[in-house]
Amino acid sequence: MHLGHRGANHPVKNLKTKKVEITSQNHGFEVLAESLPAGTTATHVSLFDGTLEGLEVTGKPVFSVQHHPEASPGPQDSQYLFQRFVELMHGTDPNA
């Protein structure tokens, strides 16, 4: 990634809900969407440059985002991620 993503107010689109989340970022690398292995799906994308911002693994309790939901720049746009994590840990996530 040439310049990286730094700071707050980065718009990221949730590809499942089509909602835009305002995020805080601090990274200088990216995972290329075309490099994802079978069974791994892109879930979020940067609206600044189209880079991958989130993924999940089908049939496994695994998901990831490339921003800081705990920073709450939205301020609550990404809070659902914490609930999803808890549900995955307890085996109750309907999306897993």
mmCIF file of N, CA, C and O in Angstrom:
data_model
loop_
_atom_site.group_PDB
_atom_site.id
_atom_site.type_symbol
_atom_site.label_atom_id
_atom_site.label_comp_id
_atom_site.label_asym_id
_atom_site.label_seq_id
_atom_site.Cartn_x
_atom_site.Cartn_y
_atom_site.Cartn_z
ATOM 1 N N MET A 1 0.852 -1.161 0.000
ATOM 2 C CA MET A 1 0.000 0.000 0.000
ATOM 3 C C MET A 1 0.900 1.227 0.000
ATOM 4 O O MET A 1 1.821 1.311 0.812
ATOM 5 N N HIS A 2 0.676 2.123 -0.907
ATOM 6 C CA HIS A 2 1.578 3.255 -1.111
ATOM 7 C C HIS A 2 1.651 4.197 0.093
ATOM 8 O O HIS A 2 2.745 4.486 0.585
ATOM 9 N N LEU A 3 0.532 4.692 0.585
ATOM 10 C CA LEU A 3 0.546 5.665 1.676
ATOM 11 C C LEU A 3 -0.015 5.134 2.985
ATOM 12 O O LEU A 3 0.233 5.707 4.033
ATOM 13 N N GLY A 4 -0.801 4.108 2.947
ATOM 14 C CA GLY A 4 -1.416 3.585 4.154
ATOM 15 C C GLY A 4 -2.685 4.346 4.505
ATOM 16 O O GLY A 4 -3.033 5.343 3.878
ATOM 17 N N HIS A 5 -3.367 3.841 5.499
ATOM 18 C CA HIS A 5 -4.578 4.477 6.010
ATOM 19 C C HIS A 5 -4.278 4.926 7.432
ATOM 20 O O HIS A 5 -3.968 4.104 8.286
ATOM 21 N N ARG A 6 -4.375 6.214 7.665
ATOM 22 C CA ARG A 6 -4.073 6.774 8.981
ATOM 23 C C ARG A 6 -5.150 7.769 9.368
ATOM 24 O O ARG A 6 -5.624 8.540 8.541
ATOM 25 N N GLY A 7 -5.531 7.753 10.629
ATOM 26 C CA GLY A 7 -6.460 8.748 11.145
ATOM 27 C C GLY A 7 -7.901 8.279 11.206
ATOM 28 O O GLY A 7 -8.224 7.127 10.956
ATOM 29 N N ALA A 8 -8.787 9.217 11.537
ATOM 30 C CA ALA A 8 -10.210 8.937 11.712
ATOM 31 C C ALA A 8 -10.990 9.363 10.475
ATOM 32 O O ALA A 8 -10.446 9.956 9.545
ATOM 33 N N ASN A 9 -12.263 9.051 10.504
ATOM 34 C CA ASN A 9 -13.221 9.449 9.469
ATOM 35 C C ASN A 9 -12.978 8.784 8.116
ATOM 36 O O ASN A 9 -13.193 9.396 7.079
ATOM 37 N N HIS A 10 -12.548 7.537 8.135
ATOM 38 C CA HIS A 10 -12.390 6.759 6.901
ATOM 39 C C HIS A 10 -13.695 6.001 6.654
ATOM 40 O O HIS A 10 -14.088 5.170 7.477
ATOM 41 N N PRO A 11 -14.357 6.222 5.524
ATOM 42 C CA PRO A 11 -15.592 5.495 5.253
ATOM 43 C C PRO A 11 -15.307 4.075 4.754
ATOM 44 O O PRO A 11 -14.514 3.867 3.842
ATOM 45 N N VAL A 12 -15.947 3.108 5.385
ATOM 46 C CA VAL A 12 -15.801 1.698 5.034
ATOM 47 C C VAL A 12 -17.198 1.132 4.821
ATOM 48 O O VAL A 12 -18.080 1.301 5.665
ATOM 49 N N LYS A 13 -17.399 0.436 3.705
ATOM 50 C CA LYS A 13 -18.706 -0.138 3.405
ATOM 51 C C LYS A 13 -18.768 -1.595 3.835
ATOM 52 O O LYS A 13 -17.898 -2.386 3.490
ATOM 53 N N ASN A 14 -19.802 -1.921 4.604
ATOM 54 C CA ASN A 14 -20.090 -3.291 4.969
ATOM 55 C C ASN A 14 -20.804 -3.902 3.769
ATOM 56 O O ASN A 14 -21.887 -3.456 3.391
ATOM 57 N N LEU A 15 -20.201 -4.882 3.129
ATOM 58 C CA LEU A 15 -20.738 -5.446 1.902
ATOM 59 C C LEU A 15 -22.004 -6.273 2.120
ATOM 60 O O LEU A 15 -22.779 -6.468 1.184
ATOM 61 N N LYS A 16 -22.241 -6.731 3.350
ATOM 62 C CA LYS A 16 -23.458 -7.496 3.639
ATOM 63 C C LYS A 16 -24.656 -6.580 3.850
ATOM 64 O O LYS A 16 -25.719 -6.818 3.303
ATOM 65 N N THR A 17 -24.471 -5.541 4.650
ATOM 66 C CA THR A 17 -25.591 -4.660 4.989
ATOM 67 C C THR A 17 -25.694 -3.464 4.057
ATOM 68 O O THR A 17 -26.707 -2.780 4.058
ATOM 69 N N LYS A 18 -24.625 -3.199 3.308
ATOM 70 C CA LYS A 18 -24.531 -2.029 2.413
ATOM 71 C C LYS A 18 -24.443 -0.710 3.179
ATOM 72 O O LYS A 18 -24.517 0.352 2.595
ATOM 73 N N LYS A 19 -24.262 -0.782 4.492
ATOM 74 C CA LYS A 19 -24.121 0.426 5.307
ATOM 75 C C LYS A 19 -22.676 0.894 5.293
ATOM 76 O O LYS A 19 -21.745 0.097 5.177
ATOM 77 N N VAL A 20 -22.495 2.206 5.451
ATOM 78 C CA VAL A 20 -21.162 2.793 5.528
ATOM 79 C C VAL A 20 -20.849 3.072 6.994
ATOM 80 O O VAL A 20 -21.661 3.654 7.712
ATOM 81 N N GLU A 21 -19.678 2.636 7.406
ATOM 82 C CA GLU A 21 -19.205 2.860 8.775
ATOM 83 C C GLU A 21 -18.065 3.864 8.725
ATOM 84 O O GLU A 21 -17.190 3.774 7.868
ATOM 85 N N ILE A 22 -18.085 4.807 9.634
ATOM 86 C CA ILE A 22 -16.977 5.756 9.751
ATOM 87 C C ILE A 22 -15.982 5.142 10.723
ATOM 88 O O ILE A 22 -16.333 4.801 11.848
ATOM 89 N N THR A 23 -14.735 4.977 10.263
ATOM 90 C CA THR A 23 -13.749 4.207 11.025
ATOM 91 C C THR A 23 -12.495 5.015 11.327
ATOM 92 O O THR A 23 -12.234 6.047 10.724
ATOM 93 N N SER A 24 -11.723 4.481 12.254
ATOM 94 C CA SER A 24 -10.398 4.988 12.583
ATOM 95 C C SER A 24 -9.391 3.958 12.083
ATOM 96 O O SER A 24 -9.585 2.759 12.279
ATOM 97 N N GLN A 25 -8.316 4.422 11.448
ATOM 98 C CA GLN A 25 -7.364 3.510 10.805
ATOM 99 C C GLN A 25 -5.917 3.850 11.194
ATOM 100 O O GLN A 25 -5.607 5.001 11.488
ATOM 101 N N ASN A 26 -5.075 2.838 11.142
ATOM 102 C CA ASN A 26 -3.647 3.039 11.362
ATOM 103 C C ASN A 26 -2.892 1.826 10.828
ATOM 104 O O ASN A 26 -2.425 0.978 11.584
ATOM 105 N N HIS A 27 -2.809 1.728 9.504
ATOM 106 C CA HIS A 27 -2.084 0.607 8.916
ATOM 107 C C HIS A 27 -1.476 1.012 7.583
ATOM 108 O O HIS A 27 -1.942 1.923 6.910
ATOM 109 N N GLY A 28 -0.414 0.326 7.233
ATOM 110 C CA GLY A 28 0.283 0.619 5.992
ATOM 111 C C GLY A 28 0.386 -0.589 5.084
ATOM 112 O O GLY A 28 1.267 -0.659 4.245
ATOM 113 N N PHE A 29 -0.503 -1.549 5.270
ATOM 114 C CA PHE A 29 -0.484 -2.752 4.442
ATOM 115 C C PHE A 29 -1.917 -3.150 4.137
ATOM 116 O O PHE A 29 -2.851 -2.669 4.761
ATOM 117 N N GLU A 30 -2.085 -4.033 3.161
ATOM 118 C CA GLU A 30 -3.415 -4.528 2.817
ATOM 119 C C GLU A 30 -3.338 -5.986 2.411
ATOM 120 O O GLU A 30 -2.303 -6.471 1.958
ATOM 121 N N VAL A 31 -4.447 -6.673 2.578
ATOM 122 C CA VAL A 31 -4.611 -8.020 2.048
ATOM 123 C C VAL A 31 -5.306 -7.854 0.711
ATOM 124 O O VAL A 31 -6.343 -7.185 0.614
ATOM 125 N N LEU A 32 -4.734 -8.411 -0.336
ATOM 126 C CA LEU A 32 -5.340 -8.303 -1.653
ATOM 127 C C LEU A 32 -6.542 -9.238 -1.745
ATOM 128 O O LEU A 32 -6.421 -10.436 -1.474
ATOM 129 N N ALA A 33 -7.690 -8.695 -2.112
ATOM 130 C CA ALA A 33 -8.921 -9.485 -2.186
ATOM 131 C C ALA A 33 -8.750 -10.701 -3.084
ATOM 132 O O ALA A 33 -9.258 -11.787 -2.780
ATOM 133 N N GLU A 34 -8.006 -10.533 -4.169
ATOM 134 C CA GLU A 34 -7.817 -11.651 -5.098
ATOM 135 C C GLU A 34 -6.924 -12.753 -4.525
ATOM 136 O O GLU A 34 -6.839 -13.843 -5.093
ATOM 137 N N SER A 35 -6.278 -12.498 -3.399
ATOM 138 C CA SER A 35 -5.415 -13.511 -2.785
ATOM 139 C C SER A 35 -6.145 -14.339 -1.725
ATOM 140 O O SER A 35 -5.558 -15.271 -1.171
ATOM 141 N N LEU A 36 -7.397 -14.028 -1.446
ATOM 142 C CA LEU A 36 -8.126 -14.764 -0.414
ATOM 143 C C LEU A 36 -8.319 -16.217 -0.833
ATOM 144 O O LEU A 36 -8.699 -16.500 -1.960
ATOM 145 N N PRO A 37 -8.078 -17.139 0.082
ATOM 146 C CA PRO A 37 -8.269 -18.553 -0.250
ATOM 147 C C PRO A 37 -9.755 -18.911 -0.348
ATOM 148 O O PRO A 37 -10.613 -18.159 0.129
ATOM 149 N N ALA A 38 -10.049 -20.049 -0.928
ATOM 150 C CA ALA A 38 -11.424 -20.523 -1.022
ATOM 151 C C ALA A 38 -12.043 -20.576 0.364
ATOM 152 O O ALA A 38 -11.380 -20.940 1.336
ATOM 153 N N GLY A 39 -13.295 -20.184 0.473
ATOM 154 C CA GLY A 39 -13.980 -20.193 1.758
ATOM 155 C C GLY A 39 -13.796 -18.922 2.556
ATOM 156 O O GLY A 39 -14.338 -18.807 3.647
ATOM 157 N N THR A 40 -13.033 -17.989 2.034
ATOM 158 C CA THR A 40 -12.831 -16.704 2.696
ATOM 159 C C THR A 40 -13.501 -15.629 1.846
ATOM 160 O O THR A 40 -13.297 -15.580 0.637
ATOM 161 N N THR A 41 -14.309 -14.802 2.498
ATOM 162 C CA THR A 41 -15.113 -13.820 1.788
ATOM 163 C C THR A 41 -14.808 -12.413 2.275
ATOM 164 O O THR A 41 -14.679 -12.190 3.478
ATOM 165 N N ALA A 42 -14.719 -11.481 1.351
ATOM 166 C CA ALA A 42 -14.576 -10.062 1.704
ATOM 167 C C ALA A 42 -15.886 -9.582 2.318
ATOM 168 O O ALA A 42 -16.966 -9.891 1.810
ATOM 169 N N THR A 43 -15.797 -8.834 3.417
ATOM 170 C CA THR A 43 -16.995 -8.313 4.088
ATOM 171 C C THR A 43 -17.041 -6.796 4.141
ATOM 172 O O THR A 43 -18.109 -6.224 4.292
ATOM 173 N N HIS A 44 -15.881 -6.135 4.046
ATOM 174 C CA HIS A 44 -15.809 -4.683 4.148
ATOM 175 C C HIS A 44 -14.806 -4.156 3.128
ATOM 176 O O HIS A 44 -13.796 -4.802 2.863
ATOM 177 N N VAL A 45 -15.071 -2.949 2.609
ATOM 178 C CA VAL A 45 -14.179 -2.343 1.638
ATOM 179 C C VAL A 45 -14.065 -0.842 1.917
ATOM 180 O O VAL A 45 -15.042 -0.196 2.314
ATOM 181 N N SER A 46 -12.870 -0.310 1.724
ATOM 182 C CA SER A 46 -12.637 1.128 1.901
ATOM 183 C C SER A 46 -13.299 1.896 0.767
ATOM 184 O O SER A 46 -13.123 1.562 -0.406
ATOM 185 N N LEU A 47 -14.026 2.940 1.110
ATOM 186 C CA LEU A 47 -14.619 3.784 0.076
ATOM 187 C C LEU A 47 -13.645 4.849 -0.407
ATOM 188 O O LEU A 47 -13.929 5.538 -1.378
ATOM 189 N N PHE A 48 -12.496 4.967 0.239
ATOM 190 C CA PHE A 48 -11.455 5.875 -0.243
ATOM 191 C C PHE A 48 -10.738 5.285 -1.451
ATOM 192 O O PHE A 48 -10.547 5.936 -2.452
ATOM 193 N N ASP A 49 -10.310 4.011 -1.331
ATOM 194 C CA ASP A 49 -9.483 3.447 -2.399
ATOM 195 C C ASP A 49 -9.848 2.024 -2.800
ATOM 196 O O ASP A 49 -9.161 1.404 -3.600
ATOM 197 N N GLY A 50 -10.943 1.472 -2.254
ATOM 198 C CA GLY A 50 -11.398 0.151 -2.642
ATOM 199 C C GLY A 50 -10.641 -1.008 -2.025
ATOM 200 O O GLY A 50 -10.880 -2.158 -2.394
ATOM 201 N N THR A 51 -9.734 -0.735 -1.098
ATOM 202 C CA THR A 51 -8.971 -1.826 -0.492
ATOM 203 C C THR A 51 -9.840 -2.644 0.450
ATOM 204 O O THR A 51 -10.832 -2.164 1.009
ATOM 205 N N LEU A 52 -9.449 -3.892 0.633
ATOM 206 C CA LEU A 52 -10.146 -4.811 1.522
ATOM 207 C C LEU A 52 -10.014 -4.326 2.960
ATOM 208 O O LEU A 52 -8.914 -4.031 3.425
ATOM 209 N N GLU A 53 -11.134 -4.254 3.667
ATOM 210 C CA GLU A 53 -11.137 -3.801 5.058
ATOM 211 C C GLU A 53 -11.698 -4.831 6.021
ATOM 212 O O GLU A 53 -11.702 -4.613 7.217
ATOM 213 N N GLY A 54 -12.211 -5.954 5.496
ATOM 214 C CA GLY A 54 -12.752 -6.982 6.373
ATOM 215 C C GLY A 54 -12.958 -8.274 5.620
ATOM 216 O O GLY A 54 -13.150 -8.273 4.408
ATOM 217 N N LEU A 55 -12.913 -9.382 6.370
ATOM 218 C CA LEU A 55 -13.125 -10.699 5.763
ATOM 219 C C LEU A 55 -13.692 -11.646 6.795
ATOM 220 O O LEU A 55 -13.684 -11.380 7.997
ATOM 221 N N GLU A 56 -14.234 -12.773 6.302
ATOM 222 C CA GLU A 56 -14.709 -13.838 7.178
ATOM 223 C C GLU A 56 -14.441 -15.179 6.508
ATOM 224 O O GLU A 56 -14.290 -15.243 5.288
ATOM 225 N N VAL A 57 -14.380 -16.211 7.330
ATOM 226 C CA VAL A 57 -14.149 -17.563 6.831
ATOM 227 C C VAL A 57 -15.449 -18.344 6.986
ATOM 228 O O VAL A 57 -15.990 -18.453 8.086
ATOM 229 N N THR A 58 -15.949 -18.862 5.876
ATOM 230 C CA THR A 58 -17.203 -19.604 5.865
ATOM 231 C C THR A 58 -17.098 -20.860 6.719
ATOM 232 O O THR A 58 -16.129 -21.614 6.604
ATOM 233 N N GLY A 59 -18.090 -21.052 7.598
ATOM 234 C CA GLY A 59 -18.148 -22.258 8.417
ATOM 235 C C GLY A 59 -17.200 -22.287 9.589
ATOM 236 O O GLY A 59 -17.105 -23.290 10.289
ATOM 237 N N LYS A 60 -16.480 -21.196 9.825
ATOM 238 C CA LYS A 60 -15.536 -21.112 10.951
ATOM 239 C C LYS A 60 -15.863 -19.859 11.762
ATOM 240 O O LYS A 60 -16.351 -18.867 11.218
ATOM 241 N N PRO A 61 -15.557 -19.846 13.042
ATOM 242 C CA PRO A 61 -15.804 -18.654 13.856
ATOM 243 C C PRO A 61 -14.673 -17.634 13.695
ATOM 244 O O PRO A 61 -13.992 -17.266 14.651
ATOM 245 N N VAL A 62 -14.482 -17.198 12.439
ATOM 246 C CA VAL A 62 -13.357 -16.314 12.123
ATOM 247 C C VAL A 62 -13.836 -15.128 11.297
ATOM 248 O O VAL A 62 -14.474 -15.311 10.261
ATOM 249 N N PHE A 63 -13.531 -13.921 11.765
ATOM 250 C CA PHE A 63 -13.739 -12.716 10.976
ATOM 251 C C PHE A 63 -12.721 -11.677 11.403
ATOM 252 O O PHE A 63 -12.121 -11.783 12.474
ATOM 253 N N SER A 64 -12.514 -10.693 10.559
ATOM 254 C CA SER A 64 -11.492 -9.691 10.821
ATOM 255 C C SER A 64 -11.870 -8.386 10.144
ATOM 256 O O SER A 64 -12.534 -8.391 9.101
ATOM 257 N N VAL A 65 -11.455 -7.270 10.739
ATOM 258 C CA VAL A 65 -11.571 -5.969 10.088
ATOM 259 C C VAL A 65 -10.232 -5.255 10.165
ATOM 260 O O VAL A 65 -9.449 -5.494 11.074
ATOM 261 N N GLN A 66 -9.981 -4.409 9.209
ATOM 262 C CA GLN A 66 -8.712 -3.696 9.102
ATOM 263 C C GLN A 66 -8.920 -2.238 9.538
ATOM 264 O O GLN A 66 -8.577 -1.311 8.844
ATOM 265 N N HIS A 67 -9.578 -2.071 10.674
ATOM 266 C CA HIS A 67 -9.723 -0.739 11.271
ATOM 267 C C HIS A 67 -9.900 -0.926 12.775
ATOM 268 O O HIS A 67 -9.840 -2.056 13.263
ATOM 269 N N HIS A 68 -10.092 0.147 13.492
ATOM 270 C CA HIS A 68 -10.169 0.093 14.951
ATOM 271 C C HIS A 68 -11.592 0.373 15.427
ATOM 272 O O HIS A 68 -11.934 1.519 15.697
ATOM 273 N N PRO A 69 -12.439 -0.670 15.543
ATOM 274 C CA PRO A 69 -13.813 -0.425 15.991
ATOM 275 C C PRO A 69 -13.881 0.110 17.421
ATOM 276 O O PRO A 69 -14.817 0.813 17.773
ATOM 277 N N GLU A 70 -12.866 -0.192 18.231
ATOM 278 C CA GLU A 70 -12.862 0.295 19.614
ATOM 279 C C GLU A 70 -12.632 1.792 19.705
ATOM 280 O O GLU A 70 -12.913 2.415 20.725
ATOM 281 N N ALA A 71 -12.148 2.409 18.632
ATOM 282 C CA ALA A 71 -11.885 3.850 18.634
ATOM 283 C C ALA A 71 -13.175 4.663 18.522
ATOM 284 O O ALA A 71 -13.195 5.827 18.874
ATOM 285 N N SER A 72 -14.234 4.047 18.022
ATOM 286 C CA SER A 72 -15.569 4.636 17.952
ATOM 287 C C SER A 72 -15.642 5.998 17.279
ATOM 288 O O SER A 72 -16.267 6.906 17.796
ATOM 289 N N PRO A 73 -15.052 6.168 16.094
ATOM 290 C CA PRO A 73 -15.156 7.467 15.440
ATOM 291 C C PRO A 73 -16.545 7.721 14.876
ATOM 292 O O PRO A 73 -16.883 8.849 14.582
ATOM 293 N N GLY A 74 -17.357 6.681 14.735
ATOM 294 C CA GLY A 74 -18.678 6.740 14.119
ATOM 295 C C GLY A 74 -19.787 7.447 14.858
ATOM 296 O O GLY A 74 -20.557 8.099 14.231
ATOM 297 N N PRO A 75 -20.001 7.425 16.145
ATOM 298 C CA PRO A 75 -19.199 6.794 17.198
ATOM 299 C C PRO A 75 -19.548 5.335 17.481
ATOM 300 O O PRO A 75 -18.799 4.648 18.146
ATOM 301 N N GLN A 76 -20.697 4.841 16.995
ATOM 302 C CA GLN A 76 -21.071 3.463 17.304
ATOM 303 C C GLN A 76 -21.260 2.618 16.053
ATOM 304 O O GLN A 76 -21.852 1.550 16.105
ATOM 305 N N ASP A 77 -20.742 3.074 14.933
ATOM 306 C CA ASP A 77 -20.948 2.390 13.659
ATOM 307 C C ASP A 77 -20.475 0.944 13.660
ATOM 308 O O ASP A 77 -21.084 0.090 13.036
ATOM 309 N N SER A 78 -19.390 0.659 14.353
ATOM 310 C CA SER A 78 -18.792 -0.677 14.307
ATOM 311 C C SER A 78 -18.983 -1.476 15.595
ATOM 312 O O SER A 78 -18.393 -2.543 15.750
ATOM 313 N N GLN A 79 -19.828 -1.009 16.499
ATOM 314 C CA GLN A 79 -20.032 -1.704 17.776
ATOM 315 C C GLN A 79 -20.597 -3.104 17.610
ATOM 316 O O GLN A 79 -20.347 -3.987 18.422
ATOM 317 N N TYR A 80 -21.338 -3.356 16.536
ATOM 318 C CA TYR A 80 -21.912 -4.673 16.297
ATOM 319 C C TYR A 80 -20.829 -5.754 16.190
ATOM 320 O O TYR A 80 -21.084 -6.931 16.445
ATOM 321 N N LEU A 81 -19.603 -5.350 15.827
ATOM 322 C CA LEU A 81 -18.520 -6.323 15.700
ATOM 323 C C LEU A 81 -18.198 -6.978 17.039
ATOM 324 O O LEU A 81 -17.874 -8.164 17.097
ATOM 325 N N PHE A 82 -18.299 -6.224 18.121
ATOM 326 C CA PHE A 82 -18.023 -6.784 19.443
ATOM 327 C C PHE A 82 -19.102 -7.795 19.830
ATOM 328 O O PHE A 82 -18.804 -8.857 20.383
ATOM 329 N N GLN A 83 -20.356 -7.476 19.519
ATOM 330 C CA GLN A 83 -21.441 -8.415 19.795
ATOM 331 C C GLN A 83 -21.261 -9.696 18.975
ATOM 332 O O GLN A 83 -21.458 -10.798 19.473
ATOM 333 N N ARG A 84 -20.875 -9.537 17.729
ATOM 334 C CA ARG A 84 -20.651 -10.711 16.876
ATOM 335 C C ARG A 84 -19.533 -11.584 17.449
ATOM 336 O O ARG A 84 -19.623 -12.812 17.446
ATOM 337 N N PHE A 85 -18.462 -10.969 17.934
ATOM 338 C CA PHE A 85 -17.364 -11.714 18.533
ATOM 339 C C PHE A 85 -17.853 -12.536 19.725
ATOM 340 O O PHE A 85 -17.550 -13.730 19.841
ATOM 341 N N VAL A 86 -18.640 -11.920 20.591
ATOM 342 C CA VAL A 86 -19.172 -12.623 21.767
ATOM 343 C C VAL A 86 -20.050 -13.793 21.328
ATOM 344 O O VAL A 86 -19.951 -14.893 21.866
ATOM 345 N N GLU A 87 -20.890 -13.558 20.323
ATOM 346 C CA GLU A 87 -21.753 -14.628 19.829
ATOM 347 C C GLU A 87 -20.940 -15.779 19.238
ATOM 348 O O GLU A 87 -21.276 -16.950 19.443
ATOM 349 N N LEU A 88 -19.886 -15.463 18.527
ATOM 350 C CA LEU A 88 -19.032 -16.509 17.963
ATOM 351 C C LEU A 88 -18.371 -17.331 19.078
ATOM 352 O O LEU A 88 -18.264 -18.551 18.980
ATOM 353 N N MET A 89 -17.928 -16.669 20.132
ATOM 354 C CA MET A 89 -17.267 -17.362 21.232
ATOM 355 C C MET A 89 -18.223 -18.280 21.985
ATOM 356 O O MET A 89 -17.812 -19.271 22.552
ATOM 357 N N HIS A 90 -19.515 -17.926 21.967
ATOM 358 C CA HIS A 90 -20.508 -18.745 22.658
ATOM 359 C C HIS A 90 -21.255 -19.670 21.703
ATOM 360 O O HIS A 90 -22.188 -20.364 22.114
ATOM 361 N N GLY A 91 -20.864 -19.674 20.429
ATOM 362 C CA GLY A 91 -21.501 -20.558 19.464
ATOM 363 C C GLY A 91 -22.928 -20.165 19.104
ATOM 364 O O GLY A 91 -23.710 -21.011 18.684
ATOM 365 N N THR A 92 -23.271 -18.879 19.260
ATOM 366 C CA THR A 92 -24.638 -18.445 18.984
ATOM 367 C C THR A 92 -24.752 -17.496 17.809
ATOM 368 O O THR A 92 -25.822 -16.944 17.577
ATOM 369 N N ASP A 93 -23.691 -17.310 17.043
ATOM 370 C CA ASP A 93 -23.724 -16.373 15.912
ATOM 371 C C ASP A 93 -24.520 -16.983 14.755
ATOM 372 O O ASP A 93 -24.139 -18.016 14.220
ATOM 373 N N PRO A 94 -25.616 -16.341 14.350
ATOM 374 C CA PRO A 94 -26.420 -16.888 13.252
ATOM 375 C C PRO A 94 -25.728 -16.778 11.893
ATOM 376 O O PRO A 94 -26.131 -17.428 10.941
ATOM 377 N N ASN A 95 -24.661 -15.973 11.795
ATOM 378 C CA ASN A 95 -23.952 -15.794 10.534
ATOM 379 C C ASN A 95 -22.796 -16.762 10.352
ATOM 380 O O ASN A 95 -22.182 -16.797 9.308
ATOM 381 N N ALA A 96 -22.471 -17.534 11.391
ATOM 382 C CA ALA A 96 -21.299 -18.427 11.315
ATOM 383 C C ALA A 96 -21.597 -19.668 10.513
ATOM 384 O O ALA A 96 -22.689 -20.083 10.326
#
